[in-house]
Amino acid sequence: MLRAAAVLISTLFSLSSYSATKPNIVLIYADDISAREFPVYGSSKWSAPPYGEDSSDPKYRAKTPVLDRLAKEGLWIKTAWATTICSPSRAMMMTGRYAHKHKWWHNSDKGQAPGAKNKKQSWPLYESSPHTIGHVAKAGGYATYWAGKTQMSGVDNFGFDEAVFTPGENSEASTPYPYSDFTILNTKRNGKKALINTDTGVYVDYYQQFGWYWQPHVQLMNHPTAKQKFEWWPNTAESKANYGLNTFGPDVELDFIFDFMQRKHEQNKPFFIYHTTHLGHDGWDFFSEEIGKKKRQKWPGTPKVTWDGKKYTRIAPNVTGDKGKYDTHGTVTEGGMHNHVNYLDYQVWQYLEKFKQMGIENNTVFIFAADNGTSFYGKGSTKSQRGTHVPLIIYAPVLDMTKQGEQDVLANMADILPTIADITGVGIPNSYEINGQSLMPFLTSTKPNHRDWIYAYHKDQQLIRSKNLLIDGSGKLYDTTEHPDDLISFPVIKEINNASDAIKKEHKLLQSVLPRFDLHHSEHDAPDEGAGVVESLVIKK
């Protein structure tokens, strides 16, 4: 039996206007970027280099003419929430569920698998929640592709036909990456744990990191040119000749994505692209000279791009040097979040140009979101909505959307999976708990609102928000009736009995919701029986 008959009827009605070909779907999930970093959100503050301090300096304001246009011609959700940090947000996106089901409470706090012999043996998402976003799209007849960051093992169990991973160091990597020494590696020094920059041999104060920006570590999965399921790239004479200091990971990802799109389009097969770009995440800046144990920039520079009002032009990188002494010859930007956002805008423009070249610009659903707040400002924070407030932009001429531009509604990253299920024509059994709510009824009908509350989690803390009330991880109450200029400085409610009737009503609602998910203490790990019997996905007629 399918869930929510009223929703199903609304969705089928909207799908009836599709072309005979199922719409392609591209989902970009950016890394560690708050909504405030995007001009369309109108924040009075954003993150400045080198370390992400609050700034109102226009010099450090990102410029996103392409995303601005998509937000205006499509729509953007004013209050979209992920969780506060990477892995739980990726779990929310990929499963459509909250942590009480998939057990990924935090990067460092994951529930043990059934029968686990130690705490490090966490429950894989594809076992706790077998109807992942890749499986849903695949069930709908889509060719599926995963590009970029994974932050999990068992990457071939998520329903993706092919993939390019940056970095490729996961459980499937049987040998060290042979083509780059851009690595911050765990080692020992005088018998104690230490980290070393393998490019320079200098010990550093950082975290283990395999390169994903410049001279990236790249792994392919199931690529037609590969001789095995998982293979390091470059893997041909031509790609090996062209690989080096001027190779930028996000460019490599897009090259392989476009190759996959083209091949599937020529096979008359719709595709789903899950693009988990690293752009937005900090990283060791190998091109900056080290000052003691410190890095000079939190966010490494990107290739320079310019916008002339109609198109982007990218300057080809020209980096020379070795062993920590590099010269970019003015072809790489300074570090900074704003330049990462600018490069994302450039890549979105590249997507649109590829859609036009393929003739699919009016038959593709494009979704842009991020996994948690910006590092230093919001990442890992449970205060107000610093850690949870992320961008959500949807551009989809194929859907005949009834909404356009700014939408003052609430949305969760868990909503994306059921939305994709509706678009692809896949039914999720009622017996299989999904915490997200499909956006399709809101996008394609006269329905004025999407959902009454949104939710996030951080270890044993819970955050929840309705239209007029926010309860953060410490239990502090905020009046969200108005939107502050900086997107977070809501008035604190010291006494709920003195609040408006609307807020008191919403407080009662939110307090009734929280116990359903507050299972960190009582149901932290997987149940002994695992996920149990799971009904199959079905195709809607």
Coordinates of C-alpha atoms in Angstrom, one line a residue:
M1 CA 0.0 0.0 0.0
L2 CA 1.3 3.4 -0.9
R3 CA 1.6 6.3 1.6
A4 CA -0.7 9.3 1.8
A5 CA -3.3 8.9 -0.8
A6 CA -4.0 12.7 -1.0
V7 CA -0.3 13.4 -1.7
L8 CA -0.1 10.6 -4.3
I9 CA -3.1 12.0 -6.2
S10 CA -1.6 15.5 -6.2
T11 CA 1.7 14.2 -7.3
L12 CA 0.3 12.1 -10.1
F13 CA -1.7 15.1 -11.3
S14 CA 1.5 17.2 -11.6
L15 CA 3.4 14.4 -13.3
S16 CA 0.8 14.1 -16.0
S17 CA 2.2 17.3 -17.6
Y18 CA 5.7 15.8 -18.0
S19 CA 7.1 15.0 -21.4
A20 CA 7.0 11.4 -22.5
T21 CA 10.6 11.2 -21.2
K22 CA 11.2 11.0 -17.5
P23 CA 12.9 14.2 -16.2
N24 CA 16.6 13.9 -15.4
I25 CA 17.6 14.9 -11.9
V26 CA 20.8 16.7 -10.7
L27 CA 21.2 17.1 -7.0
I28 CA 24.2 19.2 -5.8
Y29 CA 25.0 18.7 -2.1
A30 CA 27.6 21.3 -1.2
D31 CA 29.9 20.9 1.8
D32 CA 29.8 23.1 5.0
I33 CA 28.1 26.1 3.5
S34 CA 25.5 28.1 5.4
A35 CA 22.6 29.8 3.7
R36 CA 24.2 33.1 4.7
E37 CA 27.0 32.7 2.3
F38 CA 24.6 33.0 -0.7
P39 CA 23.6 36.6 -1.7
V40 CA 20.0 35.5 -2.4
Y41 CA 19.5 34.8 1.3
G42 CA 20.2 38.5 2.1
S43 CA 22.3 38.1 5.2
S44 CA 24.1 41.1 6.7
K45 CA 27.0 38.8 7.7
W46 CA 29.1 36.2 5.9
S47 CA 32.4 34.4 6.3
A48 CA 35.7 36.1 5.6
P49 CA 39.2 34.6 5.1
P50 CA 41.5 33.4 6.4
Y51 CA 39.6 31.5 9.1
G52 CA 35.9 32.4 8.6
E53 CA 35.4 35.4 10.9
D54 CA 32.1 37.2 10.5
S55 CA 32.3 40.0 8.0
S56 CA 30.1 42.6 6.2
D57 CA 32.9 43.5 3.8
P58 CA 31.6 43.4 0.2
K59 CA 35.1 42.2 -0.8
Y60 CA 34.3 38.9 0.7
R61 CA 30.8 38.6 -0.5
A62 CA 30.3 35.8 -2.9
K63 CA 28.9 36.7 -6.3
T64 CA 26.4 34.1 -7.7
P65 CA 24.6 35.5 -10.8
V66 CA 23.6 32.0 -12.0
L67 CA 22.3 30.7 -8.7
D68 CA 20.5 34.0 -8.2
R69 CA 18.7 33.6 -11.5
L70 CA 17.8 30.0 -10.8
A71 CA 16.4 31.0 -7.4
K72 CA 14.4 33.8 -9.0
E73 CA 13.1 31.8 -12.0
G74 CA 12.7 28.6 -10.0
L75 CA 12.4 29.0 -6.2
W76 CA 14.4 29.1 -3.0
I77 CA 13.3 27.9 0.4
K78 CA 13.9 30.6 3.1
T79 CA 14.3 28.1 6.0
A80 CA 15.8 24.8 5.0
W81 CA 17.5 22.7 7.6
A82 CA 20.1 19.9 7.5
T83 CA 21.8 18.7 10.7
T84 CA 24.8 20.4 12.3
I85 CA 27.6 18.3 10.8
C86 CA 28.5 16.2 7.8
S87 CA 27.8 12.5 8.3
P88 CA 24.4 12.8 10.0
S89 CA 23.3 15.3 7.3
R90 CA 24.4 12.9 4.5
A91 CA 22.6 10.2 6.3
M92 CA 19.5 12.4 6.4
M93 CA 19.7 13.2 2.7
M94 CA 20.5 9.7 1.6
T95 CA 17.8 7.9 3.7
G96 CA 15.1 10.5 4.2
R97 CA 15.2 9.6 7.9
Y98 CA 16.3 11.0 11.2
A99 CA 18.9 9.4 13.5
H100 CA 16.5 7.4 15.6
K101 CA 16.2 5.1 12.5
H102 CA 19.7 5.2 10.8
K103 CA 21.7 5.7 14.1
W104 CA 24.2 8.3 12.7
W105 CA 23.9 10.8 15.5
H106 CA 27.1 12.6 14.8
N107 CA 30.4 12.1 12.9
S108 CA 31.9 10.7 16.1
D109 CA 28.7 9.1 17.4
K110 CA 27.2 6.3 15.3
G111 CA 25.2 3.4 16.5
Q112 CA 26.7 -0.1 16.5
A113 CA 25.7 -2.6 13.9
P114 CA 23.8 -5.7 15.0
G115 CA 26.2 -8.1 16.7
A116 CA 29.0 -5.6 16.6
K117 CA 32.1 -6.6 18.5
N118 CA 33.4 -3.1 19.1
K119 CA 32.1 0.5 19.1
K120 CA 33.9 1.3 15.8
Q121 CA 31.7 -1.2 13.9
S122 CA 28.9 1.2 13.1
W123 CA 25.6 0.3 11.3
P124 CA 25.9 1.0 7.6
L125 CA 23.2 3.2 6.1
Y126 CA 22.5 0.7 3.4
E127 CA 21.6 -1.8 6.0
S128 CA 19.7 0.4 8.4
S129 CA 17.8 2.1 5.6
P130 CA 17.9 0.0 2.4
H131 CA 15.7 2.4 0.4
T132 CA 18.4 5.0 -0.1
I133 CA 18.2 7.9 -2.5
G134 CA 20.2 5.9 -5.1
H135 CA 18.0 2.9 -4.8
V136 CA 14.9 5.0 -5.2
A137 CA 16.1 6.6 -8.4
K138 CA 17.3 3.2 -9.7
A139 CA 13.9 1.6 -9.0
G140 CA 12.4 4.4 -11.1
G141 CA 14.4 3.3 -14.1
Y142 CA 17.2 5.9 -13.7
A143 CA 20.9 5.6 -14.4
T144 CA 22.5 6.7 -11.2
Y145 CA 25.9 8.5 -10.6
W146 CA 27.6 9.6 -7.4
A147 CA 30.4 12.2 -7.6
G148 CA 32.6 13.7 -4.9
K149 CA 32.8 13.2 -1.2
T150 CA 31.5 10.0 0.4
Q151 CA 32.5 10.0 4.1
M152 CA 31.3 6.4 4.4
S153 CA 32.3 2.9 3.4
G154 CA 30.5 0.3 1.3
V155 CA 30.0 2.9 -1.4
D156 CA 28.9 0.3 -4.0
N157 CA 25.9 -0.7 -1.9
F158 CA 23.9 2.6 -2.3
G159 CA 22.3 1.9 -5.7
F160 CA 24.7 3.9 -7.9
D161 CA 25.8 2.5 -11.3
E162 CA 29.0 4.5 -11.5
A163 CA 30.9 7.0 -9.4
V164 CA 34.0 9.2 -9.1
F165 CA 35.2 9.8 -5.6
T166 CA 37.5 12.5 -4.3
P167 CA 39.3 11.5 -2.3
G168 CA 39.1 7.8 -3.1
E169 CA 40.5 6.6 0.1
N170 CA 37.7 4.5 1.4
S171 CA 37.3 0.8 2.5
E172 CA 37.4 -0.2 -1.2
A173 CA 40.8 1.3 -1.8
S174 CA 43.3 -1.6 -1.6
T175 CA 46.4 0.4 -2.3
P176 CA 47.7 3.9 -1.5
Y177 CA 47.0 6.6 -4.1
P178 CA 50.1 6.5 -6.4
Y179 CA 49.9 9.9 -8.2
S180 CA 50.0 12.6 -5.5
D181 CA 51.8 13.4 -2.3
F182 CA 49.2 16.1 -1.3
T183 CA 48.3 14.3 1.9
I184 CA 48.2 15.0 5.6
L185 CA 48.9 11.6 7.0
N186 CA 48.6 10.0 10.4
T187 CA 52.0 8.8 11.7
K188 CA 54.0 8.6 14.9
R189 CA 56.7 10.8 16.2
N190 CA 58.8 9.9 19.2
G191 CA 56.2 7.2 19.9
K192 CA 53.3 9.5 19.9
K193 CA 50.6 10.1 17.3
A194 CA 51.5 12.9 14.8
L195 CA 50.4 14.3 11.4
I196 CA 52.8 14.9 8.6
N197 CA 52.5 16.8 5.3
T198 CA 53.8 14.2 2.9
D199 CA 54.6 16.9 0.3
T200 CA 57.1 18.7 2.6
G201 CA 57.9 16.2 5.4
V202 CA 56.8 18.9 8.0
Y203 CA 54.7 17.8 11.0
V204 CA 51.5 19.8 11.2
D205 CA 48.6 20.5 13.6
Y206 CA 45.6 19.4 11.5
Y207 CA 43.6 16.3 10.8
Q208 CA 44.3 13.4 8.4
Q209 CA 43.4 14.5 4.9
F210 CA 43.8 12.9 1.5
G211 CA 43.8 15.6 -1.2
W212 CA 40.5 16.5 -2.9
Y213 CA 41.2 20.0 -4.3
W214 CA 44.5 20.4 -6.1
Q215 CA 46.3 17.3 -7.4
P216 CA 43.4 15.3 -6.0
H217 CA 43.2 11.6 -5.1
V218 CA 40.6 10.2 -7.5
Q219 CA 38.9 6.9 -7.5
L220 CA 36.5 5.6 -10.2
M221 CA 33.8 3.0 -9.6
N222 CA 32.5 0.9 -12.6
H223 CA 33.8 3.3 -15.2
P224 CA 33.7 1.8 -18.8
T225 CA 37.4 2.4 -19.2
A226 CA 38.4 0.8 -15.9
K227 CA 39.7 -2.8 -15.7
Q228 CA 38.3 -3.3 -12.2
K229 CA 35.3 -2.2 -10.2
F230 CA 37.4 0.4 -8.2
E231 CA 40.3 2.0 -9.9
W232 CA 42.6 4.9 -9.3
W233 CA 42.5 7.7 -11.8
P234 CA 44.3 8.8 -13.9
N235 CA 44.1 5.4 -15.5
T236 CA 45.0 6.1 -19.2
A237 CA 48.1 7.3 -20.9
E238 CA 46.4 10.6 -21.8
S239 CA 44.9 11.3 -18.4
K240 CA 48.3 10.5 -16.7
A241 CA 50.0 12.9 -19.0
N242 CA 47.6 15.7 -18.1
Y243 CA 47.4 15.0 -14.4
G244 CA 49.4 17.2 -12.0
L245 CA 49.5 20.4 -10.0
N246 CA 47.0 22.1 -12.2
T247 CA 44.4 19.3 -11.8
F248 CA 41.5 20.6 -9.6
G249 CA 39.3 18.0 -8.0
P250 CA 35.9 19.7 -8.6
D251 CA 36.8 20.0 -12.3
V252 CA 37.6 16.2 -12.5
E253 CA 34.2 15.4 -10.8
L254 CA 32.3 17.5 -13.4
D255 CA 34.2 16.0 -16.3
F256 CA 33.1 12.5 -15.3
I257 CA 29.6 13.6 -14.5
F258 CA 29.2 15.1 -18.0
D259 CA 30.6 12.0 -19.6
F260 CA 28.0 9.9 -17.7
M261 CA 25.2 12.2 -18.6
Q262 CA 26.1 12.2 -22.3
R263 CA 26.4 8.4 -22.4
K264 CA 23.0 7.8 -20.7
H265 CA 21.3 10.5 -22.8
E266 CA 22.5 8.8 -26.0
Q267 CA 21.0 5.6 -24.6
N268 CA 17.7 7.4 -24.0
K269 CA 17.9 6.7 -20.3
P270 CA 17.0 9.3 -17.7
F271 CA 19.8 9.9 -15.1
F272 CA 20.1 10.9 -11.5
I273 CA 23.3 12.7 -10.5
Y274 CA 24.2 12.9 -6.8
H275 CA 27.0 15.5 -6.7
T276 CA 28.5 15.7 -3.2
T277 CA 31.1 18.4 -4.0
H278 CA 33.8 19.2 -1.5
L279 CA 33.5 22.9 -2.4
G280 CA 32.8 24.8 0.8
H281 CA 34.8 22.4 3.0
D282 CA 38.1 23.6 4.4
G283 CA 41.2 21.9 3.4
W284 CA 45.0 22.0 3.7
D285 CA 46.3 24.7 1.4
F286 CA 49.3 22.9 -0.1
F287 CA 50.1 26.0 -2.3
S288 CA 50.6 28.2 0.8
E289 CA 53.9 28.2 2.6
E290 CA 53.6 26.8 6.1
I291 CA 54.2 29.1 9.0
G292 CA 55.3 26.8 11.8
K293 CA 52.4 24.3 12.2
K294 CA 49.8 26.6 10.8
K295 CA 48.1 26.8 7.4
R296 CA 47.7 30.2 5.9
Q297 CA 44.1 29.8 4.6
K298 CA 41.2 27.8 5.8
W299 CA 39.8 27.4 2.3
P300 CA 42.3 26.8 -0.5
G301 CA 42.0 28.9 -3.6
T302 CA 40.2 27.8 -6.8
P303 CA 40.9 28.5 -10.5
K304 CA 40.0 32.1 -11.3
V305 CA 36.7 32.7 -13.1
T306 CA 35.1 35.8 -14.4
W307 CA 31.5 36.6 -15.3
D308 CA 30.7 39.1 -18.1
G309 CA 27.0 39.2 -17.6
K310 CA 26.2 36.3 -20.0
K311 CA 28.9 33.7 -19.5
Y312 CA 31.8 32.6 -17.3
T313 CA 35.4 32.4 -18.4
R314 CA 37.9 30.2 -16.5
I315 CA 41.6 31.0 -16.5
A316 CA 43.6 27.8 -16.9
P317 CA 45.7 27.2 -13.8
N318 CA 49.5 27.5 -14.1
V319 CA 51.0 26.2 -11.0
T320 CA 54.7 25.4 -10.7
G321 CA 57.0 24.2 -7.9
D322 CA 57.4 21.4 -5.5
K323 CA 57.8 20.5 -1.8
G324 CA 55.8 23.3 -0.4
K325 CA 57.3 26.0 -2.6
Y326 CA 54.7 26.9 -5.3
D327 CA 53.9 29.7 -7.6
T328 CA 50.4 30.0 -9.0
H329 CA 51.4 32.8 -11.4
G330 CA 48.2 34.7 -10.6
T331 CA 45.9 31.9 -11.9
V332 CA 44.5 30.8 -8.6
T333 CA 42.3 32.9 -6.3
E334 CA 43.1 33.7 -2.7
G335 CA 41.6 31.4 -0.2
G336 CA 38.2 32.1 1.2
M337 CA 34.6 30.8 1.4
H338 CA 33.5 33.4 -1.1
N339 CA 35.7 32.0 -3.8
H340 CA 34.4 28.5 -3.2
V341 CA 30.8 29.8 -3.6
N342 CA 31.8 31.7 -6.7
Y343 CA 33.3 28.5 -8.2
L344 CA 30.1 26.6 -7.3
D345 CA 28.2 29.2 -9.3
Y346 CA 30.6 28.7 -12.2
Q347 CA 30.0 24.9 -12.1
V348 CA 26.2 25.4 -12.0
W349 CA 26.6 27.5 -15.2
Q350 CA 28.5 24.7 -16.7
Y351 CA 25.7 22.3 -15.9
L352 CA 23.2 24.6 -17.5
E353 CA 25.3 24.9 -20.6
K354 CA 25.6 21.1 -20.8
F355 CA 21.9 20.8 -20.5
K356 CA 21.4 23.2 -23.4
Q357 CA 24.0 21.3 -25.5
M358 CA 22.2 18.0 -24.8
G359 CA 18.8 19.5 -25.4
I360 CA 17.5 18.6 -21.9
E361 CA 17.3 22.0 -20.3
N362 CA 13.5 21.8 -20.1
N363 CA 13.5 18.2 -19.0
T364 CA 15.8 18.3 -16.0
V365 CA 15.2 18.9 -12.3
F366 CA 18.0 20.8 -10.7
I367 CA 18.3 20.9 -6.8
F368 CA 21.1 22.8 -5.0
A369 CA 21.6 22.4 -1.2
A370 CA 24.3 22.0 1.5
D371 CA 24.9 19.7 4.4
N372 CA 25.5 22.0 7.4
G373 CA 26.6 25.4 8.5
T374 CA 30.0 27.0 7.5
S375 CA 33.0 25.9 9.4
F376 CA 34.0 28.2 12.3
Y377 CA 30.6 29.9 12.1
G378 CA 28.0 27.2 12.2
K379 CA 29.4 23.7 11.6
G380 CA 28.8 21.6 14.7
S381 CA 26.9 24.3 16.5
T382 CA 23.5 23.6 18.2
K383 CA 22.9 27.3 19.0
S384 CA 19.9 28.9 17.3
Q385 CA 20.1 27.7 13.6
R386 CA 23.8 28.4 13.1
G387 CA 24.6 24.7 12.3
T388 CA 21.4 23.7 10.5
H389 CA 20.4 26.6 8.2
V390 CA 21.4 25.7 4.6
P391 CA 20.5 26.8 1.1
L392 CA 17.9 25.0 -0.9
I393 CA 17.2 26.1 -4.5
I394 CA 15.0 24.2 -7.0
Y395 CA 14.9 25.0 -10.7
A396 CA 12.7 22.7 -12.7
P397 CA 10.9 24.0 -15.8
V398 CA 9.7 20.4 -16.4
L399 CA 7.6 20.3 -13.2
D400 CA 5.4 23.3 -14.2
M401 CA 5.9 24.6 -10.6
T402 CA 3.2 26.9 -9.2
K403 CA 5.6 28.7 -7.0
Q404 CA 8.4 31.0 -7.9
G405 CA 11.2 33.0 -6.2
E406 CA 11.4 33.3 -2.4
Q407 CA 9.3 30.8 -0.4
D408 CA 8.9 31.6 3.3
V409 CA 8.3 27.9 4.3
L410 CA 10.1 25.2 6.1
A411 CA 12.0 22.3 4.6
N412 CA 14.3 19.5 5.8
M413 CA 17.0 17.7 3.8
A414 CA 15.1 14.5 4.6
D415 CA 12.4 15.9 2.2
I416 CA 14.6 15.4 -0.8
L417 CA 14.3 11.6 -1.0
P418 CA 10.5 11.4 -1.0
T419 CA 10.5 14.3 -3.5
I420 CA 12.7 12.3 -5.8
A421 CA 10.5 9.2 -5.2
D422 CA 7.6 11.2 -6.5
I423 CA 9.4 12.6 -9.5
T424 CA 10.7 9.2 -10.5
G425 CA 7.4 7.5 -10.0
V426 CA 8.5 5.3 -7.1
G427 CA 6.2 4.3 -4.2
I428 CA 7.6 3.8 -0.7
P429 CA 5.7 1.2 1.4
N430 CA 3.8 2.6 4.4
S431 CA 5.6 0.0 6.5
Y432 CA 8.9 1.7 5.8
E433 CA 9.3 4.9 7.9
I434 CA 10.3 8.0 6.1
N435 CA 10.6 11.2 8.1
G436 CA 10.9 13.6 5.1
Q437 CA 7.8 14.9 3.3
S438 CA 7.8 15.2 -0.5
L439 CA 7.9 18.8 -1.7
M440 CA 6.0 17.9 -4.9
P441 CA 2.5 18.8 -3.5
F442 CA 3.9 22.2 -2.5
L443 CA 5.8 22.8 -5.7
T444 CA 3.0 21.9 -8.1
S445 CA -0.3 22.9 -6.5
T446 CA -1.9 25.8 -4.7
K447 CA -0.8 24.3 -1.3
P448 CA 0.4 27.4 0.6
N449 CA 2.8 25.7 3.1
H450 CA 5.1 22.6 3.0
R451 CA 5.4 21.3 6.5
D452 CA 4.6 22.5 10.1
W453 CA 8.1 21.8 11.6
I454 CA 11.6 20.9 10.8
Y455 CA 14.0 18.9 12.9
A456 CA 17.8 18.2 13.4
Y457 CA 19.9 16.2 15.7
H458 CA 23.4 16.4 17.2
K459 CA 24.5 13.4 19.4
D460 CA 21.9 13.5 22.3
Q461 CA 20.7 17.0 21.4
Q462 CA 17.7 17.9 19.4
L463 CA 16.7 21.0 17.5
I464 CA 13.3 21.8 16.1
R465 CA 11.6 24.7 14.5
S466 CA 8.1 25.7 13.5
K467 CA 7.1 29.0 11.7
N468 CA 7.2 31.1 14.8
L469 CA 9.3 29.1 17.3
L470 CA 12.8 27.5 17.4
I471 CA 14.1 25.3 20.1
D472 CA 17.8 24.8 19.9
G473 CA 20.1 22.1 21.2
S474 CA 20.3 23.5 24.6
G475 CA 16.6 23.8 24.9
K476 CA 16.6 27.6 24.5
L477 CA 13.5 29.1 22.9
Y478 CA 13.6 31.7 20.1
D479 CA 10.8 33.8 18.6
T480 CA 11.1 33.3 14.8
T481 CA 8.1 35.4 13.8
E482 CA 10.5 37.9 12.1
H483 CA 13.7 37.2 10.1
P484 CA 16.8 38.9 11.6
D485 CA 19.3 40.5 9.2
D486 CA 22.0 38.0 10.1
L487 CA 19.5 35.0 9.9
I488 CA 20.2 33.8 13.5
S489 CA 19.7 36.6 16.0
F490 CA 16.2 35.8 16.9
P491 CA 14.8 37.2 20.2
V492 CA 15.1 34.7 23.1
I493 CA 11.8 33.7 24.8
K494 CA 12.6 33.6 28.5
E495 CA 9.1 32.6 29.6
I496 CA 6.8 30.7 27.3
N497 CA 3.7 31.8 29.2
N498 CA 4.4 35.4 28.1
A499 CA 4.7 34.5 24.5
S500 CA 1.9 35.0 21.9
D501 CA -0.9 32.5 21.6
A502 CA 0.5 31.3 18.2
I503 CA 3.9 30.6 19.8
K504 CA 2.4 28.8 22.7
K505 CA 0.3 26.6 20.3
E506 CA 3.4 25.8 18.3
H507 CA 5.4 25.1 21.5
K508 CA 2.8 22.5 22.5
L509 CA 3.1 20.9 19.0
L510 CA 6.9 20.8 19.1
Q511 CA 7.0 19.3 22.5
S512 CA 4.7 16.6 21.3
V513 CA 7.0 15.8 18.4
L514 CA 10.4 15.6 20.1
P515 CA 9.9 12.4 22.2
R516 CA 9.4 10.4 19.0
F517 CA 13.0 11.0 18.0
D518 CA 14.6 11.4 21.4
L519 CA 16.1 7.9 21.5
H520 CA 19.8 8.6 21.7
H521 CA 20.0 7.1 25.2
S522 CA 17.4 4.3 24.9
E523 CA 17.9 3.1 21.3
H524 CA 21.4 4.4 20.4
D525 CA 22.5 1.2 18.5
A526 CA 20.9 -1.0 15.9
P527 CA 18.3 -3.4 17.2
D528 CA 19.4 -7.1 17.4
E529 CA 17.2 -7.9 14.4
G530 CA 18.7 -5.1 12.3
A531 CA 16.2 -3.5 9.9
G532 CA 14.0 -6.6 9.9
V533 CA 11.8 -7.4 6.9
V534 CA 11.7 -4.5 4.5
E535 CA 9.0 -4.3 1.8
S536 CA 10.2 -3.5 -1.7
L537 CA 9.8 -0.2 -3.5
V538 CA 7.0 -0.2 -6.0
I539 CA 6.4 1.6 -9.3
K540 CA 3.5 3.9 -9.4
K541 CA 1.0 3.3 -12.2

